[in-house]
Coordinates of C-alpha atoms in Angstrom, one line a residue:
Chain A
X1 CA 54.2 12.3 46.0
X2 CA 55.0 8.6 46.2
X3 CA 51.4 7.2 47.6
X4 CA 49.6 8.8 44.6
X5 CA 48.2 6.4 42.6
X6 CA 45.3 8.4 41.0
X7 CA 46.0 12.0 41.2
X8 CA 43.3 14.4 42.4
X9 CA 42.2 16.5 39.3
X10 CA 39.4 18.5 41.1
X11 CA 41.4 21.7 42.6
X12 CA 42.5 22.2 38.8
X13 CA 39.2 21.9 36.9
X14 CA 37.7 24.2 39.7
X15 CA 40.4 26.8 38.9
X16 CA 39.5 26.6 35.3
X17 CA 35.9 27.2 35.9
X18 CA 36.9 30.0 38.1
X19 CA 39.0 31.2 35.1
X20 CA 36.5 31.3 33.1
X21 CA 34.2 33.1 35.1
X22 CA 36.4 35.7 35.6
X23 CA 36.8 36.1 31.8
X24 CA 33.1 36.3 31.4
X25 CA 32.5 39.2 34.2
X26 CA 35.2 41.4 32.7
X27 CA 33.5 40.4 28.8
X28 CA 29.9 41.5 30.8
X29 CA 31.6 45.2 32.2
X30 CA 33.2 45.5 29.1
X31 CA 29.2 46.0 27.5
X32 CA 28.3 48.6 30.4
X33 CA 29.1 52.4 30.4
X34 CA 30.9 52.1 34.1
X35 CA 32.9 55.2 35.0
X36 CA 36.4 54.9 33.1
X37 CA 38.2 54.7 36.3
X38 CA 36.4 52.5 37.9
X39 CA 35.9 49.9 35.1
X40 CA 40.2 50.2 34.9
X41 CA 40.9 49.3 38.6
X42 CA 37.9 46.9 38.4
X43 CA 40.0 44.8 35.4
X44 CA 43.2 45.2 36.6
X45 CA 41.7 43.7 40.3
X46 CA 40.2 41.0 38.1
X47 CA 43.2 40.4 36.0
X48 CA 45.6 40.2 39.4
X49 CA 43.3 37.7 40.6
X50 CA 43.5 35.5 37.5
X51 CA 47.1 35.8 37.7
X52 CA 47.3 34.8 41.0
X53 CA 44.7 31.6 40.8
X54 CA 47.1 30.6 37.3
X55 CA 50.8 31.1 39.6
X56 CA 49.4 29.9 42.8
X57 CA 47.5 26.8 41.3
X58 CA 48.5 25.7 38.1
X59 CA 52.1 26.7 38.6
X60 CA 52.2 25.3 42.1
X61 CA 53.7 28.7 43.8
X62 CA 50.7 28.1 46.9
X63 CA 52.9 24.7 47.4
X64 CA 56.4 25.8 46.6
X65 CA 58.6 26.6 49.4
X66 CA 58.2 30.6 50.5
X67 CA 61.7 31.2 49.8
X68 CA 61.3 30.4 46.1
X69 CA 58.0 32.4 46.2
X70 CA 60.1 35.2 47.4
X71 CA 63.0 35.0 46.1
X72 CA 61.2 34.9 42.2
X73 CA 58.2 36.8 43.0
X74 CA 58.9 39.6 45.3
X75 CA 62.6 40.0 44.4
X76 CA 63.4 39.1 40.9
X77 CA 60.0 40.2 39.3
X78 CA 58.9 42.9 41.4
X79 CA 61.9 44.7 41.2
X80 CA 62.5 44.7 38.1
X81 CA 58.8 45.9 37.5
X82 CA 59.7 48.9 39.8
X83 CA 62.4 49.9 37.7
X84 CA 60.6 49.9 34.8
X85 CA 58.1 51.9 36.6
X86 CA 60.7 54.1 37.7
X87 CA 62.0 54.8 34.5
X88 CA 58.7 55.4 33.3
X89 CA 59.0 58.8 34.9
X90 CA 62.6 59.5 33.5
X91 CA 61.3 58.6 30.0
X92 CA 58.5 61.5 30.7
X93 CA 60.9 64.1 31.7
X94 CA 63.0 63.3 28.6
X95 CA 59.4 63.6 26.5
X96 CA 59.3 67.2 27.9
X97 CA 62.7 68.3 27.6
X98 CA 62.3 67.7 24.0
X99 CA 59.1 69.6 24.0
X100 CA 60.9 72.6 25.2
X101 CA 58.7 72.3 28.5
X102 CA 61.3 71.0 30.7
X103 CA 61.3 73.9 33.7
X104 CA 64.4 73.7 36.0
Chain B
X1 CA 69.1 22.5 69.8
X2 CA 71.2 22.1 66.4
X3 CA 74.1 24.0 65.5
X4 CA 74.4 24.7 61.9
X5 CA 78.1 23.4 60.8
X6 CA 79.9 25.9 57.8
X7 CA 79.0 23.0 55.4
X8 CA 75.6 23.4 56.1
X9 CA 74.6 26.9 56.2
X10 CA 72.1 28.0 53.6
X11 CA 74.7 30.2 51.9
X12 CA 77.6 27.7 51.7
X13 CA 75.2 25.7 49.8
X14 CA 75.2 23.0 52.7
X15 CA 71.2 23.3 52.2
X16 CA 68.4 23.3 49.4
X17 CA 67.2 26.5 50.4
X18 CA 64.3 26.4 47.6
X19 CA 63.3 23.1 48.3
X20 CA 63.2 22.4 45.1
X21 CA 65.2 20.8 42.2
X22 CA 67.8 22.6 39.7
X23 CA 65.5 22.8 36.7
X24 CA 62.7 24.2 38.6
X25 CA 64.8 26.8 39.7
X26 CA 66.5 27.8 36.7
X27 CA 62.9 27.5 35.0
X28 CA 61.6 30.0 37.2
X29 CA 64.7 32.4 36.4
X30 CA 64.0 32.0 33.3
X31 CA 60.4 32.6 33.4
X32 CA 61.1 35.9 35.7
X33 CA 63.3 37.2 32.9
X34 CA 60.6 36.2 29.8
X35 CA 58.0 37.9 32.4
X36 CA 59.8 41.5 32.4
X37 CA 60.4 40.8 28.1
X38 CA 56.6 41.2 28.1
X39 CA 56.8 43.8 31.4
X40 CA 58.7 46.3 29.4
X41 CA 56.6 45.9 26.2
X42 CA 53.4 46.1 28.1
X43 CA 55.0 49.4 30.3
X44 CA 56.0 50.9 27.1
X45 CA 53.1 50.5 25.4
X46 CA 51.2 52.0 28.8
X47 CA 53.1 55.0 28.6
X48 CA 52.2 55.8 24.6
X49 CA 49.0 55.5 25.1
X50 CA 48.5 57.4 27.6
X51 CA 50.9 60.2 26.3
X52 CA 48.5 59.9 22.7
X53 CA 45.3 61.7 22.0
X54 CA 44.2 59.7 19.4
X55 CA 44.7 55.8 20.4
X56 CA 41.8 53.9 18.8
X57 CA 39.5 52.2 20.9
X58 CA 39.8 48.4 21.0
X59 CA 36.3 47.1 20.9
X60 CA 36.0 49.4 17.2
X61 CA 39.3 47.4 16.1
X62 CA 39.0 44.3 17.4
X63 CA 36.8 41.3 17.4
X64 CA 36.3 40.8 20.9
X65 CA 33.8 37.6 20.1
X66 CA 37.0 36.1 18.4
X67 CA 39.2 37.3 21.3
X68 CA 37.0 35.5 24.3
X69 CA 37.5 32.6 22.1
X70 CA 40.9 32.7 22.0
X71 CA 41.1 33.3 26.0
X72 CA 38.5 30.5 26.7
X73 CA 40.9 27.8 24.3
X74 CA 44.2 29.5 25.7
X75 CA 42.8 29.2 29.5
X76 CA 41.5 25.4 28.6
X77 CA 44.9 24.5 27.1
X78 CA 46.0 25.7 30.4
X79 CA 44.3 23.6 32.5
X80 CA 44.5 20.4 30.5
X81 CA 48.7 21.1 31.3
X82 CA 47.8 21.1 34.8
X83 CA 45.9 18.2 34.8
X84 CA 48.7 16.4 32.7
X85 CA 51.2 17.5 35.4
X86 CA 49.5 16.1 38.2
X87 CA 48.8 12.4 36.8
X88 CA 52.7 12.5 35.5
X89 CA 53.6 10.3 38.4
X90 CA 50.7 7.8 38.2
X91 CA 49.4 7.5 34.7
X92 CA 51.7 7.5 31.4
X93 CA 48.8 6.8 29.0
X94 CA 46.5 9.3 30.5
X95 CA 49.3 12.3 31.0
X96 CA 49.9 12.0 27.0
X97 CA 46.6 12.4 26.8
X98 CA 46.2 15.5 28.5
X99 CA 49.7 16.9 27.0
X100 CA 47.9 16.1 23.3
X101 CA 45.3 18.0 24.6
X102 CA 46.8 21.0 24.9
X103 CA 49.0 20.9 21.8
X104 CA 45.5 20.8 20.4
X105 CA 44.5 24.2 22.6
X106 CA 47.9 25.7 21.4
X107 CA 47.4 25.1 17.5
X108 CA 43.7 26.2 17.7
X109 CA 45.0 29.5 19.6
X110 CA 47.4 29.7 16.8
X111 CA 45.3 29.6 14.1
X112 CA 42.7 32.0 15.8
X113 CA 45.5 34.5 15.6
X114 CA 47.0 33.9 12.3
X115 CA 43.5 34.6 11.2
X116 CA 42.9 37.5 13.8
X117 CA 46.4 39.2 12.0
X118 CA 45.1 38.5 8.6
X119 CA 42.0 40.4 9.1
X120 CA 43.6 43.7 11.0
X121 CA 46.4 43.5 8.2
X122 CA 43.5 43.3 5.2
X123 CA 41.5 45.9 7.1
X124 CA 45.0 48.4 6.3
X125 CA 46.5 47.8 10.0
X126 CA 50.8 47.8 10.1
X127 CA 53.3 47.8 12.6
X128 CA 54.0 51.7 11.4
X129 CA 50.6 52.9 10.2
X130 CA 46.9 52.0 10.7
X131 CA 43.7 53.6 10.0
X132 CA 42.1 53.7 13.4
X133 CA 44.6 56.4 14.7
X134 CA 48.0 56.6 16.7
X135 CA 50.7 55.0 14.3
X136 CA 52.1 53.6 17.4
X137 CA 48.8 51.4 18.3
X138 CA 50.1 48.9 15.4
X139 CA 54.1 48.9 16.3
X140 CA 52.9 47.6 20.1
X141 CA 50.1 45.4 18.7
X142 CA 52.3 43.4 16.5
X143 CA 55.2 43.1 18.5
X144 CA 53.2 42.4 22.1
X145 CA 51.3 39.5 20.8
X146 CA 53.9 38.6 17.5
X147 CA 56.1 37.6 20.5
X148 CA 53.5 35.7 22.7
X149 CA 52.4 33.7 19.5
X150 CA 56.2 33.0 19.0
X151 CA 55.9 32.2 22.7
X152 CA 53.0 29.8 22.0
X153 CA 54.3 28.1 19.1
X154 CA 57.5 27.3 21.1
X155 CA 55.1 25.8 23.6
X156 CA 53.1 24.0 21.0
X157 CA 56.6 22.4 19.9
X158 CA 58.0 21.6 23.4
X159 CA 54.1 20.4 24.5
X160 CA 54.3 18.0 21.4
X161 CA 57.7 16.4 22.1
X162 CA 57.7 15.9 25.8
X163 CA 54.2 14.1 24.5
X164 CA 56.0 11.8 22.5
X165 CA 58.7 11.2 24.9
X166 CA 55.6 10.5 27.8
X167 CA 54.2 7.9 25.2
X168 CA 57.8 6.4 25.0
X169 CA 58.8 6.6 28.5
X170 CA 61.6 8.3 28.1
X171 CA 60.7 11.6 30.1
X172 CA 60.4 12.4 34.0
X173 CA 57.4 13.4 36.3
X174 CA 60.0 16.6 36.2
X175 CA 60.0 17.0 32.6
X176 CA 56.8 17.2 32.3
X177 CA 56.5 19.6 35.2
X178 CA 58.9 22.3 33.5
X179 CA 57.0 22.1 30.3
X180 CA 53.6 22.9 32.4
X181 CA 55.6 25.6 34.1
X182 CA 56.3 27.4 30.6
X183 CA 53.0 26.7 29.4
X184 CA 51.1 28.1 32.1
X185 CA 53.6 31.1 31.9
X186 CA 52.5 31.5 28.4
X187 CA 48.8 31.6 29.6
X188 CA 49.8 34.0 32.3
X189 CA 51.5 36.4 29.7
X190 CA 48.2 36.5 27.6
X191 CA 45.6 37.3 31.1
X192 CA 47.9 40.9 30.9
X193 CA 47.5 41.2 26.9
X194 CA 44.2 40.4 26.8
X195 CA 43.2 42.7 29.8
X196 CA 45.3 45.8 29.2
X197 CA 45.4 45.6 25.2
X198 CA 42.0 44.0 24.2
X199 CA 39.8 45.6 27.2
X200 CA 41.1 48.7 28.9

């Protein structure tokens, strides 16, 4: 960190180009009749990878120590996504108690 | 080879387990918390939809022309912040620059979606009722990207004075490293909206 006297830019630029070519696909598949589920898991598997380039690279997380990638990432975030996912499902059952379909 | 004394075992804080400094961590707890805000809208809003029969399809609602637009300056802003956070160590002048440069990317965004809002609200679209379909489609919409915008215009705010206080010297390498952080968070937050609310 101390020796750099002009920082290297070029890993960041190239993200953004990446970035934006990612965008442009999903715009293009957005214009074609795919196959509903295949045009969902193809956007979500481009969305996770946009994600990932913007946390690894621009937020540093590829350089951070794996503890903190862990710790933040795995722990903190995706548990608490898994809960919400899990009550997802208790939410349901409560949608069909009150519509009187609720079998025991 | 070496034995770990109590004083310096991870968990009796001995260490720096992360690696990193205090406001890095706390920024990332804070960022993990904002994240699941957004989470929980975006899983609630998952679950109406796919529990209505009459959600309105996006591309008849939206302008996605004036949506890629917002992405592409959103995404830009982003990567100027990046830039700015890696010459914060060598270059004052030119860090300012790039901080200015995305303040720019944040009030364009801004005023994309002011106008965006303007246009769904004139076309009969409210957070209880709209004339596409599902009632609920305008409760998520407002409150899913009301809250990123608020998220934005913090970020414009915070963007604009650690700008000023690069310009004056009176910030860190650090500083301007959390303020990147947030912003890129904000930019991370908007790759989900766009995705699951604009094209799915």
């Amino acid at each position: 960190m101390s020796e750099t006297k002009t920082a290297n830019l070029g890993i960041y630029w190239r993200t953004w180009v990446v970035l934006l070519v990612l965008t442009a696909i999903m715009f293009f598949l957005d214009t074609l009749a795919m196959p509903r589920g295949l045009f969902v898991v193809v956007m979500l598997l481009a969305m996770m990878t946009k994600a990932t380039l913007i946390g690894g690279i621009f937020m540093h997380l590829a350089k951070e120590s794996m503890d903190l990638v862990v710790t933040v990432v795995v722990c903190a975030l995706g548990f608490g996504v898994l809960l919400y996912g899990l009550s997802v499902v208790d939410a349901h059952r409560i949608y069909e108690m009150a519509q009187g379909i609720f079998v025991r | 080879m070496t034995t770990t004394t109590y004083a310096e075992s991870r968990w009796m804080g001995g260490t720096c387990p992360f690696a990193a400094g205090w406001k890095k961590v706390m920024m990332w707890v804070f960022i993990v918390g904002d994240a699941l805000l957004f989470a929980g809208f975006l899983t609630g809003y998952g679950y109406a939809r796919s529990m209505s029969s009459d959600w309105p399809v996006a591309g008849e609602v939206f302008n996605l022309g004036l949506i890629g637009l917002m992405t592409f300056v959103l995404i830009s802003s982003s990567a100027t912040m990046a830039a700015a956070v890696a010459t914060a160590s060598s270059d004052r002048a030119k860090t300012a620059r790039f901080v200015w440069m995305t303040v720019i990317g944040g009030l364009v965004f801004l005023g994309l979606q002011a106008y965006e809002w303007t246009h769904l609200i004139g076309a009969g679209g409210r957070p209880w009722e709209n004339p596409w379909g599902a009632a609920l489609f305008g409760s998520y919409f407002f409150v899913i990207t009301g809250f990123h915008g608020t998220h934005v215009l913090i970020g414009v705010l915070v963007n604009a004075a650690t700008a000023i206080r690069t310009s004056k010297g009176i910030t860190t390498p650090e500083n301007v490293e959390m303020a990147g952080l947030y912003w890129h968070f904000v930019d991370l937050v908007w790759v989900f909206i766009f995705t699951l609310f604009y094209l799915i």
